[in-house]
mmCIF file of C-alpha atoms in Angstrom:
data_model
loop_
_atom_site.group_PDB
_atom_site.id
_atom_site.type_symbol
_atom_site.label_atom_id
_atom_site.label_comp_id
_atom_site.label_asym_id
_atom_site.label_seq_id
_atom_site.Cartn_x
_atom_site.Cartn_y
_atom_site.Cartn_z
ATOM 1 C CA UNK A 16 -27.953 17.344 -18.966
ATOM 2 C CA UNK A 17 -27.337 14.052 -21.270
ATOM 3 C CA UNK A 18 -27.576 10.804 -19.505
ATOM 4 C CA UNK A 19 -25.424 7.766 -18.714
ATOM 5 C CA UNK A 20 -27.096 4.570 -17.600
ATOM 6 C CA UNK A 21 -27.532 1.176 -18.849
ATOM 7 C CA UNK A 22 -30.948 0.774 -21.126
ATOM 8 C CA UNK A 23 -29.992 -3.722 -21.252
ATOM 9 C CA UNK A 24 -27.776 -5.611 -19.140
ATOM 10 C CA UNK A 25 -27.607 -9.857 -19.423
ATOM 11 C CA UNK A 26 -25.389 -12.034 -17.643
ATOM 12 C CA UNK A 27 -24.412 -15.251 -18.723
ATOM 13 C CA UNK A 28 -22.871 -18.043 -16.377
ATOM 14 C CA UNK A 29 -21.653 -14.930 -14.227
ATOM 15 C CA UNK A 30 -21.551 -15.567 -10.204
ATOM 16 C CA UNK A 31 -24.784 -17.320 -9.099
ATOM 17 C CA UNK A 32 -26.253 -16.168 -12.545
ATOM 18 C CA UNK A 33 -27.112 -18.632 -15.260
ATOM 19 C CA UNK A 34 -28.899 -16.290 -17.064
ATOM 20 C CA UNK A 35 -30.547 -12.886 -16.843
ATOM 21 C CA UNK A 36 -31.445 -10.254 -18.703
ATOM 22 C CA UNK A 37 -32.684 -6.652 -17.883
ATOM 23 C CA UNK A 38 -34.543 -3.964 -19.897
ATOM 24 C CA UNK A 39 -34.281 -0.819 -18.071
ATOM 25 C CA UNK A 40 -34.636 3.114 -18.079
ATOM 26 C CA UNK A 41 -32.751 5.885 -16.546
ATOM 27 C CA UNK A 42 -33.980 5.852 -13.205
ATOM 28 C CA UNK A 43 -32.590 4.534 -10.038
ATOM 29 C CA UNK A 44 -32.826 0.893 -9.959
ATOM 30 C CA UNK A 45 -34.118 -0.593 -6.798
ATOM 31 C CA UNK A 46 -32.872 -4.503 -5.870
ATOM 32 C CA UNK A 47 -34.685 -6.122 -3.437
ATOM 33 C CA UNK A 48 -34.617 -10.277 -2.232
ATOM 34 C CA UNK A 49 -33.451 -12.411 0.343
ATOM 35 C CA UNK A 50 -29.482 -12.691 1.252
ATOM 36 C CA UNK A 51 -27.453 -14.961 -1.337
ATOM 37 C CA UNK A 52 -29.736 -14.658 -4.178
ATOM 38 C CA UNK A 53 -27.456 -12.774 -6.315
ATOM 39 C CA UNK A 54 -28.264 -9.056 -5.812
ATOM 40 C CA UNK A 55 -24.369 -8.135 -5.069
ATOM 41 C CA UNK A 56 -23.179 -10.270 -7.956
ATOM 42 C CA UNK A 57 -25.797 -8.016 -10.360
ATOM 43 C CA UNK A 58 -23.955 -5.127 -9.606
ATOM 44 C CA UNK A 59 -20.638 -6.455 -9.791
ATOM 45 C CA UNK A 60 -21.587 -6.954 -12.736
ATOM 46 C CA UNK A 61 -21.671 -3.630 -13.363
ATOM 47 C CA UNK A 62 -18.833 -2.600 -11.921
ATOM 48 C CA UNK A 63 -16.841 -4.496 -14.675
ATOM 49 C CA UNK A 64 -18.561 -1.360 -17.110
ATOM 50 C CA UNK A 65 -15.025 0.681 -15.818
ATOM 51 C CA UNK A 66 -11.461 -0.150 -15.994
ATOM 52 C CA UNK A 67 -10.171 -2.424 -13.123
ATOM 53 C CA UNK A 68 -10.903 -5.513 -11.101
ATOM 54 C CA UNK A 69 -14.451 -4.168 -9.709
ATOM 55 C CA UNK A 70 -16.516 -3.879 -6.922
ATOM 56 C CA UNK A 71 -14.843 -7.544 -5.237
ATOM 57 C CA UNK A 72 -11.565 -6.830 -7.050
ATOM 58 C CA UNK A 73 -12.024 -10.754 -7.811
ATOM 59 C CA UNK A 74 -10.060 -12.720 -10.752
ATOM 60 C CA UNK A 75 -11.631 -13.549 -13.753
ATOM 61 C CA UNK A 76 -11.902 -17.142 -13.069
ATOM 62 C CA UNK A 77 -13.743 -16.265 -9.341
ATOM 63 C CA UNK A 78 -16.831 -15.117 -11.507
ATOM 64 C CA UNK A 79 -17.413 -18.104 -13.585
ATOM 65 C CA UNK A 80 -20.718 -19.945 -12.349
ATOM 66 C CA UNK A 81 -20.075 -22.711 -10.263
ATOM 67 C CA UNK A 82 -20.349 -26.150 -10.936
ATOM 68 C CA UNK A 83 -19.986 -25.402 -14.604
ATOM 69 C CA UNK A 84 -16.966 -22.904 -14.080
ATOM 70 C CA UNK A 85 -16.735 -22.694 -18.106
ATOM 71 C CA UNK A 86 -16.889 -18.714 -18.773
ATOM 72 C CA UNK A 87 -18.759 -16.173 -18.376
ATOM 73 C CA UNK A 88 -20.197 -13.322 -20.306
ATOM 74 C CA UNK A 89 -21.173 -9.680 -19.088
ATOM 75 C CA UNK A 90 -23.151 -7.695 -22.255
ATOM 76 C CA UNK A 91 -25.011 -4.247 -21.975
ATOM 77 C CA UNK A 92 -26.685 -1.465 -24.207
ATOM 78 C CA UNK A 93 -24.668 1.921 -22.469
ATOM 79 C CA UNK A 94 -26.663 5.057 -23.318
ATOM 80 C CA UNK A 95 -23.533 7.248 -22.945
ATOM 81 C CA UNK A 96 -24.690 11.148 -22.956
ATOM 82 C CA UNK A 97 -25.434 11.392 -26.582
ATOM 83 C CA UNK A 98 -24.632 7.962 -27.891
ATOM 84 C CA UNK A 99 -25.558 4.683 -27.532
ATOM 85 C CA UNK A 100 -22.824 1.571 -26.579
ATOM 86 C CA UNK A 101 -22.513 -1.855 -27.137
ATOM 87 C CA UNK A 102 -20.575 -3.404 -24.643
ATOM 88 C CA UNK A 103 -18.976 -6.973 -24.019
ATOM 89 C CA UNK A 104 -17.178 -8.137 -21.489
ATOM 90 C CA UNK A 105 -16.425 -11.823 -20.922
ATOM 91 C CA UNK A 106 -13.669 -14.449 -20.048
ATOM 92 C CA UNK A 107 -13.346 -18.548 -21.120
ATOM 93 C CA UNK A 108 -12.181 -20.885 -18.851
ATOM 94 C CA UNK A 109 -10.180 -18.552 -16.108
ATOM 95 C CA UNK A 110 -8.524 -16.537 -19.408
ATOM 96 C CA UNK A 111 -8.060 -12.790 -19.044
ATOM 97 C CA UNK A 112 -11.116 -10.845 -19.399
ATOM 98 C CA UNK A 113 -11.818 -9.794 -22.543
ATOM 99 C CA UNK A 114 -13.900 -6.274 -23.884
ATOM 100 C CA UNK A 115 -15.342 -5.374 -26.677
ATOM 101 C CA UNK A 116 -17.512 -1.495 -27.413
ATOM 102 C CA UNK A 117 -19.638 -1.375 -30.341
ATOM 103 C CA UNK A 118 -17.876 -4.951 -31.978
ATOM 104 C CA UNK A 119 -14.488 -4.181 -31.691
ATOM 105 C CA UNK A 120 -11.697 -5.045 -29.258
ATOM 106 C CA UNK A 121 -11.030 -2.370 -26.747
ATOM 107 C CA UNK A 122 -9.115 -2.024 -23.601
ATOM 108 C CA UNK A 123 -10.059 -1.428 -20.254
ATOM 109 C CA UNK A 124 -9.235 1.376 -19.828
ATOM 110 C CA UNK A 125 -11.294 2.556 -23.002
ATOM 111 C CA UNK A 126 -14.748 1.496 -20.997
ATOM 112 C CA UNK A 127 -13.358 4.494 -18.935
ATOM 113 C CA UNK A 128 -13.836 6.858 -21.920
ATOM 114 C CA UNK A 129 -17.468 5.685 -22.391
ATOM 115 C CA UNK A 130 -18.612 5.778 -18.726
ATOM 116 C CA UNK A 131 -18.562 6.311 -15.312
ATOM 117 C CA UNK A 132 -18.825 4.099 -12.597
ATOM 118 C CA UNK A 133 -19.073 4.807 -8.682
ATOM 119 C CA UNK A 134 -19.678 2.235 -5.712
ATOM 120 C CA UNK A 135 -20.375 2.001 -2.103
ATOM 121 C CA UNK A 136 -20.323 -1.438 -0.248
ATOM 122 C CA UNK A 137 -20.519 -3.118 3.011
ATOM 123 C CA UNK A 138 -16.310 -3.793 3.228
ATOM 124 C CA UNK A 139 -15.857 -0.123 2.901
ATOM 125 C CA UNK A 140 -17.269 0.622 6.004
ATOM 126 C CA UNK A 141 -14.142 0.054 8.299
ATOM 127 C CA UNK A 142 -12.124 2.569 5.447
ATOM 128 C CA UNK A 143 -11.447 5.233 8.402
ATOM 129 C CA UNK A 144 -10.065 2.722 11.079
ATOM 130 C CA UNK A 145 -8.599 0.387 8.886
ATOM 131 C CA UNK A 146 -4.975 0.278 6.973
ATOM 132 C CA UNK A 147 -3.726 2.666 4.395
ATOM 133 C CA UNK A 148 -4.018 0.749 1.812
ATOM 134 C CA UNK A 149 -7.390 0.533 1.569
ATOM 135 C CA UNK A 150 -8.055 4.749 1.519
ATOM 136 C CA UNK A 151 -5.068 4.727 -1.444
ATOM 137 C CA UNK A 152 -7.548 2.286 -3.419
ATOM 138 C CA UNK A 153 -10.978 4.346 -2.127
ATOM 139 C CA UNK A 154 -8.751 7.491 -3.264
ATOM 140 C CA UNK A 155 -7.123 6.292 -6.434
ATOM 141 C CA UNK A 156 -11.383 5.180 -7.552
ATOM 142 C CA UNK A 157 -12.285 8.520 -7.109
ATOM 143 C CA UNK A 158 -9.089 9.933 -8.948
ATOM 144 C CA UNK A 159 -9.678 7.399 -12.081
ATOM 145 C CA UNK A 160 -13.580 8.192 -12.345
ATOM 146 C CA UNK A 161 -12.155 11.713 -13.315
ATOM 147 C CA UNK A 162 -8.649 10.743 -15.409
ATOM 148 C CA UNK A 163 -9.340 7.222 -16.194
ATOM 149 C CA UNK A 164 -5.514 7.386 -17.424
ATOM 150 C CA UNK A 165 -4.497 7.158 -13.747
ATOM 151 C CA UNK A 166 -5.149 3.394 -13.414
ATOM 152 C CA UNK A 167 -1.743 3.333 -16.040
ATOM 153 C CA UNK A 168 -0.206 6.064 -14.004
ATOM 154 C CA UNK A 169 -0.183 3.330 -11.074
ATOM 155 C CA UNK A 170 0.279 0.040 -12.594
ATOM 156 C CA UNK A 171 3.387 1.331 -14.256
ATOM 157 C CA UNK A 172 4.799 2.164 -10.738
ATOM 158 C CA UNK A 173 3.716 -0.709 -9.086
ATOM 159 C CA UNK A 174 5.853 -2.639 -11.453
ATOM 160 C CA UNK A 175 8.996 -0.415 -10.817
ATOM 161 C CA UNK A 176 8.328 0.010 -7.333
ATOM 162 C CA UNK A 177 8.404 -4.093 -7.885
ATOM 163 C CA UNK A 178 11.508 -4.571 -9.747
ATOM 164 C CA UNK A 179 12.994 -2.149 -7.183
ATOM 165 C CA UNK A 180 12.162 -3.749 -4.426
ATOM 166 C CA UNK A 181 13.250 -6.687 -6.103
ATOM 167 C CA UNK A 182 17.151 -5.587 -6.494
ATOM 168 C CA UNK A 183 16.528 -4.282 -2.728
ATOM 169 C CA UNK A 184 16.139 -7.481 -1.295
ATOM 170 C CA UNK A 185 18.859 -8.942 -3.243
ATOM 171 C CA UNK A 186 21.333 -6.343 -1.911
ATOM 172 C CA UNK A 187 21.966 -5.302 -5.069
ATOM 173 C CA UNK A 188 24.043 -1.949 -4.500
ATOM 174 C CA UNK A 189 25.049 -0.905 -8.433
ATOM 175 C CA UNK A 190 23.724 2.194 -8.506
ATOM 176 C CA UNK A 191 23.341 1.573 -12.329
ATOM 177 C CA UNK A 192 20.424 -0.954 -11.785
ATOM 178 C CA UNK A 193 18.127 1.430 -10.349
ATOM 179 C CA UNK A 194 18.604 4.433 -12.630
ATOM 180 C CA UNK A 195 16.190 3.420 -15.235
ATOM 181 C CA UNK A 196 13.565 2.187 -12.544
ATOM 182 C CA UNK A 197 13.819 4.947 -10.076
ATOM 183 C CA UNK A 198 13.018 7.774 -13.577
ATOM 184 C CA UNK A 199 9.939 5.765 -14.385
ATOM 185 C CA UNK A 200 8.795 5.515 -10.561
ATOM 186 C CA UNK A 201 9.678 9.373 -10.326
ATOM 187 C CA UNK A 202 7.515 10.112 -13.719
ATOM 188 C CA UNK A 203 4.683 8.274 -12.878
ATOM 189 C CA UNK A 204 4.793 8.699 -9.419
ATOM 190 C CA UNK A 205 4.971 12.286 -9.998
ATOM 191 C CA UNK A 206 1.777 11.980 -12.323
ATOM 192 C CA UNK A 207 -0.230 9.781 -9.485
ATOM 193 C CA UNK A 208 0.439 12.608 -6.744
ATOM 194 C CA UNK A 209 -1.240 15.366 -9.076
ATOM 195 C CA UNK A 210 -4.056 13.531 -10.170
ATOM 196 C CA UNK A 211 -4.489 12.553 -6.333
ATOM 197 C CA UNK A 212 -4.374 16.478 -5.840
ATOM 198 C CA UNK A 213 -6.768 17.472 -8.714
ATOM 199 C CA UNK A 214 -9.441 14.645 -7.915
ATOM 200 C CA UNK A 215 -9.304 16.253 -4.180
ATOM 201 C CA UNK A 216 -9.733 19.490 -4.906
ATOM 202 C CA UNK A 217 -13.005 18.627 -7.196
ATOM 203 C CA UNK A 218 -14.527 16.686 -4.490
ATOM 204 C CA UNK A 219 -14.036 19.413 -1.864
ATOM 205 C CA UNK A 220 -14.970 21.973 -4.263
ATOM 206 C CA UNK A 221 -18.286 19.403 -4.947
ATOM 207 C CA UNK A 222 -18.810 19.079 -1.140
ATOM 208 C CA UNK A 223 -18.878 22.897 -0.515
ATOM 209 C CA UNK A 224 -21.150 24.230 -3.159
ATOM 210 C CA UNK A 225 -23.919 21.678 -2.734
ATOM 211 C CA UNK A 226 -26.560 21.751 0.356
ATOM 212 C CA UNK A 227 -26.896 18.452 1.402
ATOM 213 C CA UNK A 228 -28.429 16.039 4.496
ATOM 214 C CA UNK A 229 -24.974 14.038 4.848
ATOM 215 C CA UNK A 230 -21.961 15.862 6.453
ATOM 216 C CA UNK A 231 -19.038 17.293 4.703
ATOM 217 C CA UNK A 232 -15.330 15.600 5.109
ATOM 218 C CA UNK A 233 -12.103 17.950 5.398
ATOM 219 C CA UNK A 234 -9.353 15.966 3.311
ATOM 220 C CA UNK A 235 -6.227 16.286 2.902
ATOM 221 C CA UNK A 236 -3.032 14.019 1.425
ATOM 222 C CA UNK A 237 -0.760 12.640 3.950
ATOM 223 C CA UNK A 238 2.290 10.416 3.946
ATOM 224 C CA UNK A 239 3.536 7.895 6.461
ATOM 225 C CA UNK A 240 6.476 9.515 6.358
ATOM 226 C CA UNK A 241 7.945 12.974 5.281
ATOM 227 C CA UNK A 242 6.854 14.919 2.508
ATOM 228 C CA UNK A 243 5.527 13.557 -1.226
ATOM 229 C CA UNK A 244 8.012 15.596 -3.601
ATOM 230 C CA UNK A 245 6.108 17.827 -5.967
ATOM 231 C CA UNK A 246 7.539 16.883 -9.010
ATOM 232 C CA UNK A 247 9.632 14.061 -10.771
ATOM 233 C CA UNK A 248 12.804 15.619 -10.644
ATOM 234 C CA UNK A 249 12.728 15.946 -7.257
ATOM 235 C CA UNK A 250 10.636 12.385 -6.277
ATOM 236 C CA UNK A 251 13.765 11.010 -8.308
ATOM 237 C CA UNK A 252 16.265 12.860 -6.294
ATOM 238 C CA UNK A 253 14.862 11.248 -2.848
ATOM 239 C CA UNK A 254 14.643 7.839 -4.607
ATOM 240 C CA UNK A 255 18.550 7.987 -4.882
ATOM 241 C CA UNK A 256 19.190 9.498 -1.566
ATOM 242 C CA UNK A 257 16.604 6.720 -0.319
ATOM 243 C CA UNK A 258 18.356 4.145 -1.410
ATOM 244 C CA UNK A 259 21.020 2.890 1.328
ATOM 245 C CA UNK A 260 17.755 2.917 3.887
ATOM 246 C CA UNK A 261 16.142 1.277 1.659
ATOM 247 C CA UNK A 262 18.032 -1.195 1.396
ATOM 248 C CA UNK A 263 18.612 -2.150 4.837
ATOM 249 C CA UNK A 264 14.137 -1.944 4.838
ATOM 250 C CA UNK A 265 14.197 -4.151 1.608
ATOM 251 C CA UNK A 266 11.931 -1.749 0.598
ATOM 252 C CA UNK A 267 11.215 1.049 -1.094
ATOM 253 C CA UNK A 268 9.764 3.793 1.478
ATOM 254 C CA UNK A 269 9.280 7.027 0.105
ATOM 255 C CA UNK A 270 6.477 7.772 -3.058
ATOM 256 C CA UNK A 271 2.704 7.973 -3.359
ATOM 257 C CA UNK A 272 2.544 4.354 -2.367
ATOM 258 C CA UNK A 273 2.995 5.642 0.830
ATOM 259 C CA UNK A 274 0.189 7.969 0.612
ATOM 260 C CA UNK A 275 -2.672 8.235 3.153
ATOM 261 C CA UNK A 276 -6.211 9.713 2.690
ATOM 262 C CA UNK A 277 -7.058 11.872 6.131
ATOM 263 C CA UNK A 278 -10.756 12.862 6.790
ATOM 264 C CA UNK A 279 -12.560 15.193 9.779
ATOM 265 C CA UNK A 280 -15.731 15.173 10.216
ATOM 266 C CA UNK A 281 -15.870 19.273 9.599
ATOM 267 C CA UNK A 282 -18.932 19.981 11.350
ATOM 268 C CA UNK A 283 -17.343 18.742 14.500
ATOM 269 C CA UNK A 284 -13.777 18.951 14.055
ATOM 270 C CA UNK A 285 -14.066 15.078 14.902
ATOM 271 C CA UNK A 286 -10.818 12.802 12.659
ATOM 272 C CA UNK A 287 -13.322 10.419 10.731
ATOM 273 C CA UNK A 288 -11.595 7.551 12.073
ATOM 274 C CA UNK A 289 -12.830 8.641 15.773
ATOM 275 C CA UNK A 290 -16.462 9.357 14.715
ATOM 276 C CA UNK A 291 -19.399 7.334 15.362
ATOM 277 C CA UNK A 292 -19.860 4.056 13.140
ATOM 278 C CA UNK A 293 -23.060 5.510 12.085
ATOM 279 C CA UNK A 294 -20.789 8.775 11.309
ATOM 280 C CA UNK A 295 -18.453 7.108 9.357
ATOM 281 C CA UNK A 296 -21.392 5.867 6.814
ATOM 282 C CA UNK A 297 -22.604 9.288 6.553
ATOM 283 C CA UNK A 298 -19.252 10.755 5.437
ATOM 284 C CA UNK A 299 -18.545 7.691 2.731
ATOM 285 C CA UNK A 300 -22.199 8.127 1.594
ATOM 286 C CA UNK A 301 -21.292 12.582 1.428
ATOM 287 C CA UNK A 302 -18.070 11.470 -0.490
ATOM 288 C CA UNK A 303 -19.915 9.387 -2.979
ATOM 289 C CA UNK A 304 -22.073 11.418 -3.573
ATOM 290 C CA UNK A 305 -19.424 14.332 -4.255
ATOM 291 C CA UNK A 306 -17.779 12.099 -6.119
ATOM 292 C CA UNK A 307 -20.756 11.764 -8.098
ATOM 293 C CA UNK A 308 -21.695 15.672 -8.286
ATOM 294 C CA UNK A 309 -18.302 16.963 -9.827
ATOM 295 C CA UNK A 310 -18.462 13.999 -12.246
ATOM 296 C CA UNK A 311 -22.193 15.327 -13.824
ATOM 297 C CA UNK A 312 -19.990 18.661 -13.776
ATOM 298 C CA UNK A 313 -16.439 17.204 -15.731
ATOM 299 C CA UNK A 314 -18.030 14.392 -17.533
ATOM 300 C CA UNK A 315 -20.570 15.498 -18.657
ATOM 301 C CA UNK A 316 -23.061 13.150 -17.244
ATOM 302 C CA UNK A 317 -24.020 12.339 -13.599
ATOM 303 C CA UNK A 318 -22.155 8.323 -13.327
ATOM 304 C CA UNK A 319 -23.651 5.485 -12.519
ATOM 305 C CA UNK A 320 -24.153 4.659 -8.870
ATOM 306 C CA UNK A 321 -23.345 1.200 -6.908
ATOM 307 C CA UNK A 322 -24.702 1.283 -3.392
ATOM 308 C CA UNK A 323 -24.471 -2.335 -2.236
ATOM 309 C CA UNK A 324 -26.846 -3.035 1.273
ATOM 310 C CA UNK A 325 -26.505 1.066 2.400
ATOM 311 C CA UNK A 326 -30.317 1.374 2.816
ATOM 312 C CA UNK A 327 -30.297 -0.809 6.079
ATOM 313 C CA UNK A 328 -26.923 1.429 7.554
ATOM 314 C CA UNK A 329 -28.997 4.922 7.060
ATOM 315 C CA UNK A 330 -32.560 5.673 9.568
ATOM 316 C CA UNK A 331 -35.063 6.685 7.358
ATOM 317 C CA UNK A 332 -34.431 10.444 7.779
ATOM 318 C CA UNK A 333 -31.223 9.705 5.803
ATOM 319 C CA UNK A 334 -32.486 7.166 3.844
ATOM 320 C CA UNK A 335 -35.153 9.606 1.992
ATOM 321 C CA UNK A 336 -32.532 12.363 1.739
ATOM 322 C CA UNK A 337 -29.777 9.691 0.190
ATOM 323 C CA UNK A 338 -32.967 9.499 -2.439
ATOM 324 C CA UNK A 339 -33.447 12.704 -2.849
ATOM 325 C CA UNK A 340 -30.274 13.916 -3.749
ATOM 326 C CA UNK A 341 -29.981 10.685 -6.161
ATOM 327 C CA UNK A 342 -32.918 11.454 -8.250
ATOM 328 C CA UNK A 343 -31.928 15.546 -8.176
ATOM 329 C CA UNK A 344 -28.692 14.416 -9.301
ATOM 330 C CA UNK A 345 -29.978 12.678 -11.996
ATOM 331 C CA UNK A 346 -27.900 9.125 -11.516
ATOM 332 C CA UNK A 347 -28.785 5.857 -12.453
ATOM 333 C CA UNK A 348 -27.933 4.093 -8.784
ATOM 334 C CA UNK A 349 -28.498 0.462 -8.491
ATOM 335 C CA UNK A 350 -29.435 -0.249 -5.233
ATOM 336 C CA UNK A 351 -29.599 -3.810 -2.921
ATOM 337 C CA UNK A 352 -31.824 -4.184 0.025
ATOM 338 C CA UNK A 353 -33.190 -7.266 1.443
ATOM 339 C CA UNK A 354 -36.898 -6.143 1.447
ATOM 340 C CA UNK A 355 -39.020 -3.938 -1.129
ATOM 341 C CA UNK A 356 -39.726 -1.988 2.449
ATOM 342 C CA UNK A 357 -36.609 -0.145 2.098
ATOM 343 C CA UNK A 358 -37.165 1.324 -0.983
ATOM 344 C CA UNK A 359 -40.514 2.597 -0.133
ATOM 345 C CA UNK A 360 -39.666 6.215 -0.159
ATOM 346 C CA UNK A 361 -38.332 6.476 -3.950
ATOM 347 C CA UNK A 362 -41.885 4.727 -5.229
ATOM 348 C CA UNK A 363 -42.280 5.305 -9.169
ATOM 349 C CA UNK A 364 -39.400 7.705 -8.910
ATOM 350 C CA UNK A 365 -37.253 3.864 -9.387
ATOM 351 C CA UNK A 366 -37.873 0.915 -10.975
ATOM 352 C CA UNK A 367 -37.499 -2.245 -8.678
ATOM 353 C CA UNK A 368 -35.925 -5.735 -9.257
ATOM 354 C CA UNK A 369 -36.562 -8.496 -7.362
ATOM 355 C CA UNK A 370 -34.360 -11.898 -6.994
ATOM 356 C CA UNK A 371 -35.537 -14.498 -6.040
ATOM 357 C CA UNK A 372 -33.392 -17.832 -5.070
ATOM 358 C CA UNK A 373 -35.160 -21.511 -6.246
ATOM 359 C CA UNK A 374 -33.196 -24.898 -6.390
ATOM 360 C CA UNK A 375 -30.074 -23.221 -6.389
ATOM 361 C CA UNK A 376 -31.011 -20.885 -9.713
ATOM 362 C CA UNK A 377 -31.527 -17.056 -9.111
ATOM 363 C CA UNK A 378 -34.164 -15.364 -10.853
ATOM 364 C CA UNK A 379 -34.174 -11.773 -12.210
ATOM 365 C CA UNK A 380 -37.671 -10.126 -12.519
ATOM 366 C CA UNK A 381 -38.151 -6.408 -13.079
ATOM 367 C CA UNK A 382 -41.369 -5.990 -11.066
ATOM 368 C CA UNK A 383 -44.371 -3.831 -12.758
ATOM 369 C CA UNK A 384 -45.180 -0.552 -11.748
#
C-alpha cells in the first residue's frame, strides 16, 4: 500500500519553537523529553497538515512564539501515496492562517485532499463522562478524515443555526425571516447527519473485521431530544413546527447540533461512560485506531497518527500491542513520552526525537540509531 507521512517538517517562531527542523522516514516517530519542552507543540504542529483549528483548537495568534509574538511559519515535504507535497502553513502578526501546497494558495480544506490526519490527547480522556459537545467534535474528526467536505457541511449550519438563533432571541415572529435560514440549516444539516452515519458505519465495520488487543465500542447516534429527521425536507418541516418553542428557548433545539455520540463497552455490555478510567483509554485508543484502519482502506493510505502522552495511560501489555498494530498498520504515529523508557518496545521499528529545554530555547534532535 502507498504511504502518507511527512519526509521534512520545520517550525519557525511556532509555540516554544524558534526553530527546528526534522528529516524523517516513514516509520513511527518516537518523542521523548522532559514536560514543557515542546513535544505537544511538535505535533500540533502537525495537526495544522488537515483542515481545522488542530489538536488545541487554538487561534492563530496563540501559536506565535512568545516574547517575539511576530508570526509563525509551519513548512513540510508530505509524501502523499504516490506524490510528493510541499506544504506551507503560516500566519503574521495574529492574521488568519495562511496555506500554500506545492507554491500556490490553497484552502484548508484542500490539505484535506492531500492527507490524513488522526489524534489522541490527554483532554480527550474525560470524552465519555463529559458534555455533548465534545463527542459531536471527537465524531465530526472522524467523519471529516473520511469526507473532508463535512467541515463546510457544519460551518455553514453553524452560521444559520446563528442567525436563527439570532431572530429567536429578538422575538422576531415573521415567519418570512426564517425561511431562507431554516432551507440551508435543513440542507446541510441533512448532509452532516449522513456523513455522521457513513463515518459510523466504517468504523464499526473497521472494529469488527480486525483482531485486536484493545476492546471494541458499540455506537450508535443519539439526540437529546426526539428523533434526527432523515432528510432535508423533513429536518425543514420540524424547523417550522419548532419554531414557537423555540422561541420561548431562544434557541434553536432540534438538528444534528443536538447530536450525541453513545458508546458500550461490547465485551461487557458496560455504557463507556460507566467503565473504568483505564477502560475508557482503551476504547478511545480501539476507536483511533479504527479510525485509522478504514482510512488505509478509503484513502488509500494508512493517516498519520497523533498520540499525545498515551504511552504512560496504557501497562506495558497494551503498550506493545498499541505498537504492534501501529507498525502492522503501516502509520506514521508521532508519539510523546517523557522518557526514551517508554518507547523501548518499538526499538529500530521507530525513529526517536528527543527535546531538550535550555535557557528557555527547545531543542529538536533526531537521535541516531
Amino acid at each position: 500500500m502507498p504511504g502518507l507521512y511527512l519526509s521534512e517538517l520545520a517550525l519557525s517562531h511556532f509555540r516554544s519553537h524558534k526553530a527546528a527542523r526534522l528529516v524523517l522516514d516513514a516509520r513511527p516517530v518516537a518523542i521523548h523529553g522532559p514536560n514543557g519542552a515542546g513535544k505537544t507543540n511538535l505535533i500540533e504542529a502537525v495537526s495544522l497538515l488537515s483542515p481545522g483549528r488542530g489538536l488545541r483548537r487554538a487561534a492563530a495568534q496563540e501559536m506565535a512564539r512568545r516574547p517575539e509574538a511576530l508570526g509563525w511559519k509551519i513548512s513540510g515535504v508530505l509524501q502523499s501515496r504516490h506524490c510528493v507535497h510541499e506544504v506551507a502553513i503560516w500566519s503574521g502578526d495574529g492574521a488568519a492562517r495562511q496555506v500554500r501546497i506545492d507554491d500556490k494558495a490553497a484552502s484548508q480544506l484542500a490539505l484535506g485532499r492531500i492527507a490524513r490526519v488522526l489524534w489522541l490527547v490527554p483532554m480527550m480522556d474525560r470524552l465519555w463522562i463529559e458534555g455533548a459537545d465534545g463527542r459531536r467534535r471527537f465524531l465530526d474528526r472522524m467523519t471529516m478524515s473520511f469526507l473532508p467536505a463535512h467541515a463546510d457541511a457544519v460551518l455553514a449550519y453553524e452560521k444559520a443555526m446563528r442567525e436563527r438563533n439570532r431572530l429567536l432571541k429578538d422575538q422576531v415572529r415573521d415567519a418570512h425571516w426564517y425561511l431562507a435560514l431554516e432551507r440551508q440549516m435543513a440542507e446541510s444539516g441533512a448532509d452532516i447527519h449522513a456523513n455522521r452515519q457513513r463515518a459510523l458505519a466504517l468504523i464499526t465495520g473497521a472494529q469488527m473485521q480486525a483482531e485486536t488487543a484493545f476492546p471494541t465500542a458499540e455506537l450508535e447516534l443519539t439526540q437529546t431530544e426526539g428523533a434526527m429527521p432523515e432528510g432535508a425536507h423533513d429536518l425543514r418541516e420540524v424547523l417550522a413546527e419548532s419554531r414557537f418553542r423555540d422561541l420561548a428557548a431562544g434557541r434553536t433545539l432540534v438538528g444534528p447540533h443536538r447530536a450525541d455520540l453513545y458508546a458500550v463497552y461490547a465485551a461487557k455490555g458496560v455504557p463507556a461512560a460507566d467503565c473504568s478510567t483505564g477502560e475508557q483509554k482503551a476504547l478511545l485508543v480501539s476507536l483511533i485506531l479504527a479510525n485509522a484502519r478504514a482510512l488505509a482502506r478509503d484513502f488509500g493510505a494508512p493517516p498519520i497518527l497523533l498520540l499525545d502522552e498515551v504511552a504512560a495511560h496504557l501497562d506495558a501489555t497494551r503498550r506493545a500491542a498499541l505498537y504492534d498494530e501501529i507498525c502492522a498498520l503501516g502509520a506514521q504515529a508521532w508519539m510523546t513520552g517523557t522518557g526514551p523508557e517508554l518507547f523501548a518496545e518499538l526499538g529500530a521499528r521507530a525513529q526517536h526525537v528527543k527535546v531538550t529545554e535550555s535557557g528557555g530555547l527547545s531543542r529538536v534532535i533526531k537521535e541516531n540509531e
